[in-house]
Amino acid sequence: MKCPFIIGKKVYLRPLNSEDVNETYLTWVNDAEVTKYMETGTFPISMIQLQEYYSNAQDNSNMVYLAIMRTVSEVGGFTHEEHIGNITLNQINWVNRIACLGIMIGNKSCWGKGYGTEACKILVEYAFDKLNLHKIWLGVFEEHTHAIKSYLAARFKVEAVLKKEIYRDGE
């Protein structure tokens, strides 16, 4: 599903495009530290697999797939935009008006700076106000306390705690 630009104070969201599906993105999804708290990342993927995922997402009317962008100011007054991660609404059920949120800040130098929190907040607001959804859910590991604080700040509430849901690192 296509979506317009969604603008925040620190970041803006825009539709992911084919130029974003590059070696940097491939590095993110194959980095165990980046994918540690994601369902994906168990097995390395190839550029062909990443491009296929992107292509399938573009054709999926039950998914919003966005790039998280930040504006970087450089010495001398020059600015440029930097793709720092992705955020999705997926498994959108238009009848029941619910969706699952997924987020990845792939650029590790951007961790802990509020970019993910703001991306969640502005996408949730868009989903409620423009897409007419009434519930957005996500999963998060209990020990990922920084992400939990971020999700709570973005209006999420804990509804359930699932035990032994994902097998990772021998546990």
Short mmCIF file of C-alpha atoms in Angstrom, two decimals:
data_model
loop_
_atom_site.label_atom_id
_atom_site.label_comp_id
_atom_site.label_asym_id
_atom_site.label_seq_id
_atom_site.Cartn_x
_atom_site.Cartn_y
_atom_site.Cartn_z
CA MET A 1 0.00 0.00 0.00
CA LYS A 2 1.34 3.42 -0.88
CA CYS A 3 1.57 6.05 1.80
CA PRO A 4 2.48 9.76 1.73
CA PHE A 5 5.39 11.31 3.60
CA ILE A 6 4.77 11.46 7.36
CA ILE A 7 6.78 14.24 8.95
CA GLY A 8 7.99 14.42 12.54
CA LYS A 9 10.50 16.64 14.33
CA LYS A 10 13.52 14.30 14.23
CA VAL A 11 12.57 11.96 11.40
CA TYR A 12 10.20 11.62 8.52
CA LEU A 13 8.76 8.50 6.98
CA ARG A 14 8.48 7.95 3.25
CA PRO A 15 7.66 4.99 1.07
CA LEU A 16 10.63 2.66 0.76
CA ASN A 17 11.92 2.62 -2.81
CA SER A 18 14.07 0.22 -4.80
CA GLU A 19 17.19 2.37 -4.28
CA ASP A 20 16.81 1.80 -0.52
CA VAL A 21 17.14 -1.96 -1.05
CA ASN A 22 20.92 -1.79 -1.21
CA GLU A 23 24.06 -3.17 0.42
CA THR A 24 23.52 -1.03 3.53
CA TYR A 25 20.04 -2.48 4.09
CA LEU A 26 21.38 -5.98 3.40
CA THR A 27 24.08 -5.39 6.03
CA TRP A 28 21.43 -4.36 8.56
CA VAL A 29 19.28 -7.47 8.11
CA ASN A 30 22.34 -9.72 8.31
CA ASP A 31 23.76 -8.04 11.45
CA ALA A 32 23.00 -10.19 14.52
CA GLU A 33 23.13 -7.12 16.78
CA VAL A 34 20.52 -5.28 14.65
CA THR A 35 18.20 -8.29 14.39
CA LYS A 36 18.71 -9.60 17.94
CA TYR A 37 15.20 -8.65 19.02
CA MET A 38 13.47 -9.34 15.71
CA GLU A 39 11.78 -12.50 14.47
CA THR A 40 13.88 -12.24 11.33
CA GLY A 41 17.64 -12.53 11.32
CA THR A 42 17.88 -16.18 12.26
CA PHE A 43 19.42 -17.00 8.89
CA PRO A 44 21.46 -14.74 6.61
CA ILE A 45 19.68 -13.56 3.48
CA SER A 46 20.96 -12.64 0.04
CA MET A 47 20.35 -9.49 -1.95
CA ILE A 48 18.00 -11.46 -4.21
CA GLN A 49 15.92 -12.52 -1.18
CA LEU A 50 15.82 -8.95 0.12
CA GLN A 51 14.72 -7.65 -3.29
CA GLU A 52 12.01 -10.33 -3.45
CA TYR A 53 10.75 -9.30 -0.01
CA TYR A 54 10.65 -5.67 -1.15
CA SER A 55 8.84 -6.58 -4.37
CA ASN A 56 6.25 -8.68 -2.53
CA ALA A 57 5.68 -5.88 -0.01
CA GLN A 58 5.04 -3.39 -2.82
CA ASP A 59 2.26 -5.62 -4.14
CA ASN A 60 0.72 -6.20 -0.70
CA SER A 61 -2.36 -4.08 -0.01
CA ASN A 62 -2.22 -5.19 3.64
CA MET A 63 1.18 -3.63 4.32
CA VAL A 64 2.64 -0.14 4.68
CA TYR A 65 6.45 -0.29 4.21
CA LEU A 66 8.31 2.93 5.01
CA ALA A 67 11.87 4.22 5.22
CA ILE A 68 12.83 6.11 8.37
CA MET A 69 14.79 9.18 7.28
CA ARG A 70 16.67 11.82 9.21
CA THR A 71 18.19 15.07 8.02
CA VAL A 72 21.91 15.35 8.69
CA SER A 73 23.60 18.76 8.89
CA GLU A 74 27.25 18.85 7.97
CA VAL A 75 30.04 21.35 8.48
CA GLY A 76 29.63 24.19 6.02
CA GLY A 77 25.85 24.19 6.23
CA PHE A 78 25.22 21.29 3.86
CA THR A 79 22.40 18.92 4.70
CA HIS A 80 21.37 15.56 3.35
CA GLU A 81 18.84 12.90 4.17
CA GLU A 82 19.96 9.60 5.65
CA HIS A 83 18.01 6.34 5.57
CA ILE A 84 18.44 4.95 9.09
CA GLY A 85 15.87 2.16 9.22
CA ASN A 86 12.44 0.93 8.24
CA ILE A 87 9.01 0.73 9.82
CA THR A 88 5.99 -1.26 8.71
CA LEU A 89 2.37 -1.79 9.37
CA ASN A 90 1.73 -5.33 8.24
CA GLN A 91 -0.93 -7.98 8.54
CA ILE A 92 -3.43 -5.14 8.15
CA ASN A 93 -6.94 -6.45 8.63
CA TRP A 94 -9.14 -3.79 7.04
CA VAL A 95 -12.39 -5.35 8.29
CA ASN A 96 -11.35 -5.50 11.95
CA ARG A 97 -9.13 -2.39 11.59
CA ILE A 98 -6.01 -3.86 13.21
CA ALA A 99 -2.37 -4.13 12.14
CA CYS A 100 1.02 -5.26 13.39
CA LEU A 101 3.87 -2.74 13.68
CA GLY A 102 7.47 -3.68 12.95
CA ILE A 103 10.51 -1.42 13.20
CA MET A 104 14.23 -1.68 12.60
CA ILE A 105 16.78 1.06 13.22
CA GLY A 106 19.60 -0.42 11.18
CA ASN A 107 22.06 2.43 11.60
CA LYS A 108 23.51 1.64 15.03
CA SER A 109 24.85 5.18 15.48
CA CYS A 110 21.19 6.26 15.62
CA TRP A 111 20.24 3.94 18.49
CA GLY A 112 19.03 5.55 21.71
CA LYS A 113 18.41 8.97 20.17
CA GLY A 114 14.62 8.88 19.99
CA TYR A 115 14.34 8.25 16.25
CA GLY A 116 12.54 4.94 16.69
CA THR A 117 10.19 6.35 19.30
CA GLU A 118 9.22 9.23 17.06
CA ALA A 119 8.84 6.97 14.01
CA CYS A 120 6.43 4.77 16.01
CA LYS A 121 4.48 7.77 17.30
CA ILE A 122 3.95 9.37 13.90
CA LEU A 123 3.09 6.09 12.17
CA VAL A 124 0.59 5.16 14.91
CA GLU A 125 -1.01 8.60 14.61
CA TYR A 126 -1.22 8.19 10.82
CA ALA A 127 -2.70 4.69 11.19
CA PHE A 128 -5.42 5.87 13.58
CA ASP A 129 -6.22 9.20 11.94
CA LYS A 130 -5.79 8.47 8.22
CA LEU A 131 -6.12 4.70 7.80
CA ASN A 132 -8.97 4.47 10.34
CA LEU A 133 -7.34 1.61 12.23
CA HIS A 134 -8.33 1.20 15.85
CA LYS A 135 -5.65 -1.20 17.14
CA ILE A 136 -1.97 -1.71 16.38
CA TRP A 137 -0.05 -4.49 18.05
CA LEU A 138 3.56 -5.64 18.20
CA GLY A 139 5.77 -8.10 19.97
CA VAL A 140 8.84 -7.23 22.01
CA PHE A 141 11.30 -9.25 24.06
CA GLU A 142 10.98 -8.67 27.80
CA GLU A 143 14.69 -7.86 28.19
CA HIS A 144 14.55 -5.21 25.43
CA THR A 145 13.66 -2.57 28.01
CA HIS A 146 14.72 0.41 25.85
CA ALA A 147 12.26 -0.64 23.13
CA ILE A 148 9.50 -1.24 25.69
CA LYS A 149 9.90 2.35 26.99
CA SER A 150 9.77 3.57 23.40
CA TYR A 151 6.57 1.64 22.63
CA LEU A 152 4.90 2.83 25.82
CA ALA A 153 5.76 6.41 24.83
CA ALA A 154 4.10 5.74 21.46
CA ARG A 155 0.75 4.81 23.16
CA PHE A 156 1.17 1.03 23.24
CA LYS A 157 -0.06 -0.91 26.25
CA VAL A 158 0.89 -4.37 27.50
CA GLU A 159 -2.00 -6.74 26.83
CA ALA A 160 -0.29 -10.10 27.21
CA VAL A 161 3.01 -11.73 28.03
CA LEU A 162 3.86 -14.75 25.90
CA LYS A 163 6.31 -17.30 27.26
CA LYS A 164 8.76 -19.31 25.15
CA GLU A 165 7.45 -17.76 21.93
CA ILE A 166 10.72 -17.49 19.96
CA TYR A 167 13.74 -19.79 20.10
CA ARG A 168 16.93 -17.73 19.93
CA ASP A 169 20.52 -18.29 21.02
CA GLY A 170 19.79 -21.73 22.43
CA GLU A 171 16.90 -20.55 24.59
#
